Coordinates of C-alpha atoms in Angstrom, one line a residue:
X113 CA 0.0 0.0 0.0
X114 CA 2.9 2.4 0.9
X115 CA 4.8 1.6 -2.3
X116 CA 1.7 2.4 -4.4
X117 CA 1.4 5.8 -2.7
X118 CA 4.9 6.8 -4.0
X119 CA 4.5 5.7 -7.6
X120 CA 2.2 8.6 -8.7
X121 CA 4.4 11.5 -7.3
X122 CA 7.4 9.9 -8.9
X123 CA 5.6 9.8 -12.2
X124 CA 4.4 13.3 -11.9
X125 CA 7.9 14.6 -11.1
X126 CA 9.3 12.8 -14.1
X127 CA 6.7 14.4 -16.3
X128 CA 7.6 17.9 -14.9
X129 CA 11.3 17.3 -15.7
X130 CA 10.5 16.1 -19.1
X131 CA 8.4 19.2 -19.8
X132 CA 11.1 21.5 -18.6
X133 CA 13.7 19.7 -20.9
X134 CA 11.4 19.9 -23.9
X135 CA 11.0 23.7 -23.3
X136 CA 14.7 24.2 -23.2
X137 CA 15.6 22.1 -26.2
X138 CA 14.5 24.7 -28.9
X139 CA 16.6 27.4 -27.2
X140 CA 19.7 25.3 -27.3
X141 CA 19.3 24.5 -31.0
X142 CA 18.7 28.2 -32.0
X143 CA 22.1 29.2 -30.4
X144 CA 23.9 26.6 -32.3
X145 CA 22.5 27.6 -35.7
X146 CA 23.0 31.3 -35.6
X147 CA 24.9 32.8 -32.7
X148 CA 24.6 36.2 -34.2
X149 CA 20.9 36.1 -34.9
X150 CA 18.7 38.4 -33.1
X151 CA 17.2 36.8 -30.0
X152 CA 13.5 36.0 -30.4
X153 CA 10.9 36.4 -27.8
X154 CA 10.4 33.2 -25.9
X155 CA 7.1 32.3 -24.5
X156 CA 7.5 30.3 -21.3
X157 CA 5.2 29.3 -18.5
X158 CA 6.3 29.8 -14.9
X159 CA 5.8 26.8 -12.8
X160 CA 5.5 27.1 -9.1
X161 CA 7.1 24.0 -7.8
X162 CA 5.3 24.4 -4.4
X163 CA 1.9 24.7 -6.0
X164 CA 2.9 21.8 -8.3
X165 CA 3.8 19.7 -5.2
X166 CA 0.6 20.7 -3.6
X167 CA -1.3 19.7 -6.7
X168 CA 0.6 16.5 -6.9
X169 CA -0.2 15.9 -3.2
X170 CA -3.9 16.7 -3.9
X171 CA -3.9 14.4 -6.8
X172 CA -2.2 11.7 -4.7
X173 CA -4.8 12.1 -2.0
X174 CA -7.6 12.0 -4.6
X175 CA -6.0 8.9 -6.0
X176 CA -5.6 7.4 -2.6
X177 CA -9.2 8.3 -1.8
X178 CA -10.4 6.7 -5.0
X179 CA -8.2 3.7 -4.3
X180 CA -9.6 3.5 -0.7
X181 CA -13.1 3.9 -2.0
X182 CA -12.4 1.2 -4.6
X183 CA -11.0 -1.0 -1.8
X184 CA -14.0 -0.2 0.4
X185 CA -16.3 -1.0 -2.5
X186 CA -14.4 -4.2 -3.2
X187 CA -14.6 -5.0 0.5
X188 CA -18.3 -4.1 0.5
X189 CA -18.7 -6.2 -2.6
X190 CA -16.8 -9.1 -1.0
X191 CA -18.8 -8.8 2.2
X192 CA -22.0 -8.6 0.1
X193 CA -20.8 -11.7 -1.8
X194 CA -19.9 -13.4 1.5
X195 CA -23.3 -12.5 3.0
X196 CA -25.0 -13.6 -0.1
X197 CA -23.0 -16.8 0.1
X198 CA -24.0 -17.3 3.7
X199 CA -27.6 -16.6 2.9
X200 CA -27.4 -19.1 0.1
X201 CA -25.8 -21.6 2.5
X202 CA -28.4 -20.8 5.1
X203 CA -31.2 -21.2 2.4
X204 CA -29.6 -24.5 1.3
X205 CA -29.3 -25.7 4.9
X206 CA -32.9 -24.7 5.6
X207 CA -33.9 -26.4 2.3
X208 CA -31.9 -29.5 3.4
X209 CA -33.4 -29.3 6.9
X210 CA -36.9 -28.9 5.4
X211 CA -36.2 -31.9 3.0
X212 CA -34.8 -33.9 6.0
X213 CA -37.8 -33.0 8.1
X214 CA -40.1 -33.9 5.2
X215 CA -38.3 -37.2 4.7
X216 CA -38.5 -37.8 8.5
X217 CA -42.2 -37.1 8.4
X218 CA -42.6 -39.3 5.4
X219 CA -40.7 -42.0 7.1
X220 CA -42.6 -41.6 10.3
X221 CA -45.8 -41.7 8.2
X222 CA -44.6 -44.7 6.4
X223 CA -43.7 -46.4 9.6
X224 CA -47.0 -45.4 11.1
X225 CA -48.8 -46.9 8.1
X226 CA -46.7 -50.1 8.3
X227 CA -47.5 -50.4 12.0
X228 CA -51.1 -49.8 11.4
X229 CA -50.8 -52.5 8.6
X230 CA -49.1 -54.8 11.0
X231 CA -51.6 -54.2 13.7
X232 CA -54.5 -54.9 11.1
X233 CA -52.6 -58.0 9.9
X234 CA -52.2 -59.1 13.5
X235 CA -55.8 -58.4 14.2
X236 CA -56.9 -60.3 11.2
X237 CA -54.5 -63.1 12.1
X238 CA -55.9 -63.3 15.6
X239 CA -59.5 -63.2 14.2
X240 CA -58.5 -66.0 11.7
X241 CA -56.9 -67.9 14.6
X242 CA -60.0 -67.4 16.8
X243 CA -62.2 -68.6 13.9
X244 CA -60.0 -71.6 13.3
X245 CA -60.1 -72.4 17.0
X246 CA -63.9 -72.0 16.9
X247 CA -64.1 -74.2 13.9
X248 CA -61.8 -76.7 15.5
X249 CA -63.8 -76.7 18.8
X250 CA -67.0 -77.1 16.8
X251 CA -65.4 -79.9 14.7
X252 CA -64.3 -81.6 18.0
X253 CA -67.7 -81.1 19.6
X254 CA -69.4 -82.6 16.5
X255 CA -66.9 -85.5 16.5
X256 CA -67.3 -86.0 20.2
X257 CA -71.1 -86.0 19.7
X258 CA -70.8 -88.5 16.8
X259 CA -68.5 -90.8 18.9
X260 CA -70.9 -90.5 21.8
X261 CA -73.8 -91.4 19.5
X262 CA -71.8 -94.3 18.0
X263 CA -70.9 -95.5 21.6
X264 CA -74.5 -95.1 22.7
X265 CA -75.7 -97.0 19.7
X266 CA -73.0 -99.7 20.4
X267 CA -74.1 -100.0 24.0
X268 CA -77.7 -100.1 23.1
X269 CA -77.0 -102.7 20.4
X270 CA -74.9 -104.7 23.0
X271 CA -77.7 -104.5 25.6
X272 CA -80.2 -105.7 23.1
X273 CA -77.9 -108.5 22.0
X274 CA -77.3 -109.6 25.7
X275 CA -81.1 -109.5 26.2
X276 CA -81.5 -111.9 23.2
X277 CA -79.0 -114.5 24.4
X278 CA -79.9 -114.2 28.1
X279 CA -82.7 -116.7 28.2
X280 CA -81.0 -119.3 25.9
X281 CA -80.4 -122.7 27.4
X282 CA -76.8 -123.0 26.3
X283 CA -73.4 -123.9 28.0
X284 CA -71.4 -121.3 29.8
X285 CA -68.7 -121.5 27.0
X286 CA -71.3 -120.8 24.3
X287 CA -72.7 -118.0 26.3
X288 CA -69.2 -116.5 26.7
X289 CA -68.7 -116.8 22.9
X290 CA -72.0 -115.0 22.2
X291 CA -71.2 -112.3 24.7
X292 CA -67.9 -111.7 23.0
X293 CA -69.7 -111.5 19.6
X294 CA -72.1 -109.0 21.1
X295 CA -69.2 -106.9 22.1
X296 CA -67.2 -107.2 18.8
X297 CA -69.6 -108.3 16.1
X298 CA -73.3 -107.9 17.2
X299 CA -74.7 -108.4 13.7
X300 CA -73.3 -111.9 13.6
X301 CA -75.0 -112.9 16.9
X302 CA -78.2 -114.1 15.1
X303 CA -76.4 -116.5 12.8
X304 CA -74.3 -117.7 15.7
X305 CA -77.4 -118.3 17.9
X306 CA -79.0 -120.1 14.9
X307 CA -75.8 -122.3 14.5
X308 CA -75.7 -123.0 18.3
X309 CA -79.4 -124.0 18.3
X310 CA -79.0 -126.2 15.2
X311 CA -75.9 -127.8 16.8
X312 CA -77.8 -128.3 20.0
X313 CA -80.8 -129.9 18.2
X314 CA -78.4 -132.3 16.3
X315 CA -76.7 -133.1 19.6
X316 CA -80.2 -133.7 21.2
X317 CA -81.2 -136.0 18.3
X318 CA -77.9 -137.9 18.5
X319 CA -78.3 -138.1 22.3
X320 CA -81.9 -139.4 21.9
X321 CA -80.7 -142.1 19.4
X322 CA -77.8 -142.9 21.7
X323 CA -80.1 -143.2 24.6
X324 CA -82.4 -145.5 22.7
X325 CA -79.6 -147.6 21.6
X326 CA -78.2 -147.5 25.1
X327 CA -81.6 -148.5 26.4
X328 CA -81.8 -151.5 24.0
X329 CA -78.3 -152.4 25.0
X330 CA -79.2 -152.0 28.6
X331 CA -82.3 -154.3 28.2
X332 CA -80.0 -156.9 26.6
X333 CA -77.5 -156.5 29.3
X334 CA -80.3 -156.7 31.9
X335 CA -81.4 -160.0 30.4
X336 CA -77.8 -161.2 30.4
X337 CA -77.3 -159.9 33.8
X338 CA -80.4 -161.6 35.0
X339 CA -78.8 -164.9 34.1
X340 CA -75.6 -164.0 36.0
X341 CA -77.5 -162.3 38.9
X342 CA -77.1 -165.0 41.5
X343 CA -73.3 -165.3 40.9
X344 CA -72.8 -161.6 40.5
X345 CA -74.8 -161.0 43.7
X346 CA -72.3 -162.7 45.9
X347 CA -69.4 -161.2 44.1
X348 CA -71.0 -157.9 44.2
X349 CA -71.7 -158.2 48.0
X350 CA -68.1 -159.1 48.5
X351 CA -66.9 -156.2 46.4
X352 CA -69.2 -153.9 48.3
X353 CA -67.9 -155.1 51.6
X354 CA -64.3 -154.7 50.4
X355 CA -65.0 -151.2 49.0
X356 CA -66.8 -150.2 52.2
X357 CA -63.8 -151.3 54.3
X358 CA -61.4 -149.5 52.0
X359 CA -63.6 -146.3 52.1
X360 CA -63.8 -146.5 55.9
X361 CA -60.1 -146.9 56.0
X362 CA -59.6 -144.0 53.6
X363 CA -62.1 -141.8 55.4
X364 CA -60.4 -142.5 58.8
X365 CA -57.0 -141.7 57.3
X366 CA -58.3 -138.5 55.8
X367 CA -60.0 -137.5 59.0
X368 CA -56.6 -138.1 60.9
X369 CA -54.7 -136.1 58.3
X370 CA -57.3 -133.3 58.6
X371 CA -57.0 -133.2 62.4
X372 CA -53.3 -133.2 62.2
X373 CA -53.4 -130.3 59.7
X374 CA -55.8 -128.4 61.9
X375 CA -53.5 -129.0 64.9
X376 CA -50.4 -127.8 63.0
X377 CA -52.4 -124.7 61.7
X378 CA -53.6 -123.9 65.2
X379 CA -50.0 -124.3 66.7
X380 CA -48.7 -122.1 63.8
X381 CA -51.5 -119.5 64.4
X382 CA -50.7 -119.5 68.1
X383 CA -46.9 -119.1 67.5
X384 CA -47.6 -116.3 65.1
X385 CA -50.0 -114.6 67.5
X386 CA -47.4 -115.0 70.3
X387 CA -44.7 -113.5 68.0
X388 CA -47.0 -110.7 67.0
X389 CA -47.8 -109.9 70.6
X390 CA -44.1 -110.0 71.5
X391 CA -43.3 -107.7 68.6
X392 CA -46.1 -105.3 69.7
X393 CA -44.9 -105.4 73.2
X394 CA -41.3 -104.6 72.1
X395 CA -42.6 -101.8 69.8
X396 CA -44.6 -100.3 72.7
X397 CA -41.6 -100.6 75.0
X398 CA -39.5 -98.9 72.4
X399 CA -42.0 -96.2 72.0
X400 CA -42.2 -95.6 75.7
X401 CA -38.4 -95.6 75.8
X402 CA -38.2 -93.1 73.0
X403 CA -40.8 -90.9 74.6
X404 CA -38.8 -91.0 77.9
X405 CA -35.6 -90.3 76.0
X406 CA -37.1 -87.3 74.3
X407 CA -38.6 -86.1 77.5
X408 CA -35.4 -86.6 79.5
X409 CA -33.3 -84.9 76.8
X410 CA -35.8 -81.9 76.5
X411 CA -35.7 -81.5 80.3
X412 CA -31.9 -81.7 80.1
X413 CA -31.8 -79.0 77.3
X414 CA -34.1 -76.7 79.3
X415 CA -32.1 -77.2 82.5
X416 CA -28.8 -76.4 80.7
X417 CA -30.3 -73.2 79.1
X418 CA -32.0 -72.3 82.4
X419 CA -28.8 -72.4 84.3
X420 CA -27.2 -70.0 81.9
X421 CA -30.2 -67.6 81.4
X422 CA -29.9 -64.2 83.0
X423 CA -33.3 -62.6 83.1
X424 CA -33.0 -59.0 81.9
X425 CA -34.2 -56.1 84.1
X426 CA -37.1 -55.5 81.7
X427 CA -38.6 -58.9 82.2
X428 CA -42.2 -58.8 83.5
X429 CA -44.8 -61.5 84.4
X430 CA -46.7 -62.4 81.3
X431 CA -43.8 -62.1 78.9
X432 CA -43.1 -65.1 76.7
X433 CA -40.6 -65.7 73.9
X434 CA -40.4 -69.0 72.0
X435 CA -37.0 -69.9 70.6
X436 CA -36.4 -72.6 68.0
X437 CA -33.1 -74.3 68.7
X438 CA -31.7 -76.4 65.9
X439 CA -28.9 -78.9 66.9
X440 CA -26.3 -81.0 65.2
X441 CA -26.2 -84.8 66.0
X442 CA -23.0 -84.0 68.1
X443 CA -25.2 -81.7 70.3
X444 CA -23.5 -78.5 69.0
X445 CA -25.9 -75.6 68.2
X446 CA -26.7 -75.1 64.6
X447 CA -29.0 -72.0 65.0
X448 CA -31.3 -70.2 67.3
X449 CA -34.4 -68.4 66.0
X450 CA -37.0 -66.5 68.0
X451 CA -40.1 -67.8 66.3
X452 CA -42.5 -65.9 68.8
X453 CA -41.2 -62.6 70.2
X454 CA -42.0 -61.4 73.7
X455 CA -42.2 -57.8 72.3
X456 CA -39.1 -56.8 74.3
X457 CA -35.8 -57.0 72.3
X458 CA -33.7 -57.3 75.4
X459 CA -35.8 -60.3 76.6
X460 CA -35.5 -62.0 73.2
X461 CA -31.7 -61.4 73.1
X462 CA -31.2 -62.8 76.6
X463 CA -33.1 -66.0 75.5
X464 CA -30.8 -66.3 72.4
X465 CA -27.6 -65.7 74.4
X466 CA -28.7 -68.3 77.1
X467 CA -28.9 -70.9 74.3
X468 CA -25.5 -70.0 72.7
X469 CA -23.9 -70.0 76.1
X470 CA -24.5 -73.7 76.5
X471 CA -22.3 -74.2 73.4
X472 CA -22.9 -78.0 73.2
X473 CA -25.4 -80.5 74.7
X474 CA -23.1 -83.4 75.3
X475 CA -25.9 -85.9 76.0
X476 CA -27.0 -85.7 72.4
X477 CA -24.2 -88.1 71.3
X478 CA -25.8 -90.8 73.5
X479 CA -29.1 -90.7 71.6
X480 CA -30.0 -92.9 68.5
X481 CA -29.3 -90.7 65.5
X482 CA -32.6 -91.6 63.9
X483 CA -34.6 -90.8 67.0
X484 CA -32.5 -87.6 67.4
X485 CA -33.0 -86.4 63.8
X486 CA -36.8 -87.2 64.0
X487 CA -37.7 -85.8 67.4
X488 CA -34.8 -83.7 68.9
X489 CA -33.0 -82.0 66.1
X490 CA -35.5 -79.0 66.4
X491 CA -36.6 -78.1 69.9
X492 CA -38.8 -75.2 70.9
X493 CA -38.0 -73.6 74.3
X494 CA -40.5 -71.1 75.8
X495 CA -38.9 -68.4 78.0
X496 CA -40.9 -66.8 80.7
X497 CA -39.8 -64.7 83.7
X498 CA -41.0 -67.5 86.0
X499 CA -39.2 -70.2 84.2
X500 CA -38.6 -72.3 81.1
X501 CA -40.6 -75.1 79.6
X502 CA -40.6 -76.9 76.2

């Protein structure tokens, strides 16, 4: 900027010097051509260097003012351009923001429509599912009704079938066969009954013929026997006497055998009753012993705790705290829990401390482990100001 301010004065100074030289050049040439020539009038202009410098300074100031104005204008133009650029950028940003907002709204609307569609589809699916379930239940109900009707019809047909065969004079085996047919193939029962009756009729006819033949044979034999009656009568009497003797002998042996069996059974029953009574006696004795053991150990536990219980100053008649004492088989204390508080924390704490002071109930190791685990592992001790009990 400072270099530019010196250029214009230098140029103006050079121009002034050039003008002065140009004004002096004709005078120099005229003296060389004719030194004796009469001098002519020279027209010259007087230049005031001070005013010229002032003018040059004014022109420099004007130039600087113009240059500054141009710079200001350029700066203003630049600022205007920058402002316009910023406005364009802001407009572009706003346009982008509006577009982004529009896209977001469109996306949200799309998502909302999709969710609505999903909800509608879900609702339709649930309705379809309910309809299917309703159809399935209806189908199941119809099927159950059909099966019930079929079963009722089968039962009715079975009952009718049984009623048909109930009065028939047939064997138990034939009756069982017909009942099986009533249960499995009731329609074949009629033909089966017919076949059984036909077979029975044939058998009756055959039996009748056989009886007639047997009767004839019997008559023939009777005639033959009549001839041998006298001889056979003696033999028969002898055989009857022999058979009677053998029967009496066998009857007496069976009677003796029966009495021996009854005696053995009676002795066995008496022994079993005696053994059962002995076992019951032992069981009752064991129960009494166990009860006594439980009572003795419980009294022992209460005694041990009572000797170590220091009643607090806040104890009053009517107070009661129940402590659940859980023991190990060795007699050591597993835990102490106040299951029923007295309402006084100091009273409850004194009860817990009394149990823990015992440390170990040594007599626990003398008790049968099964009895201990069943009846003495968990003991409730009731603390009252007037004394302990279990």
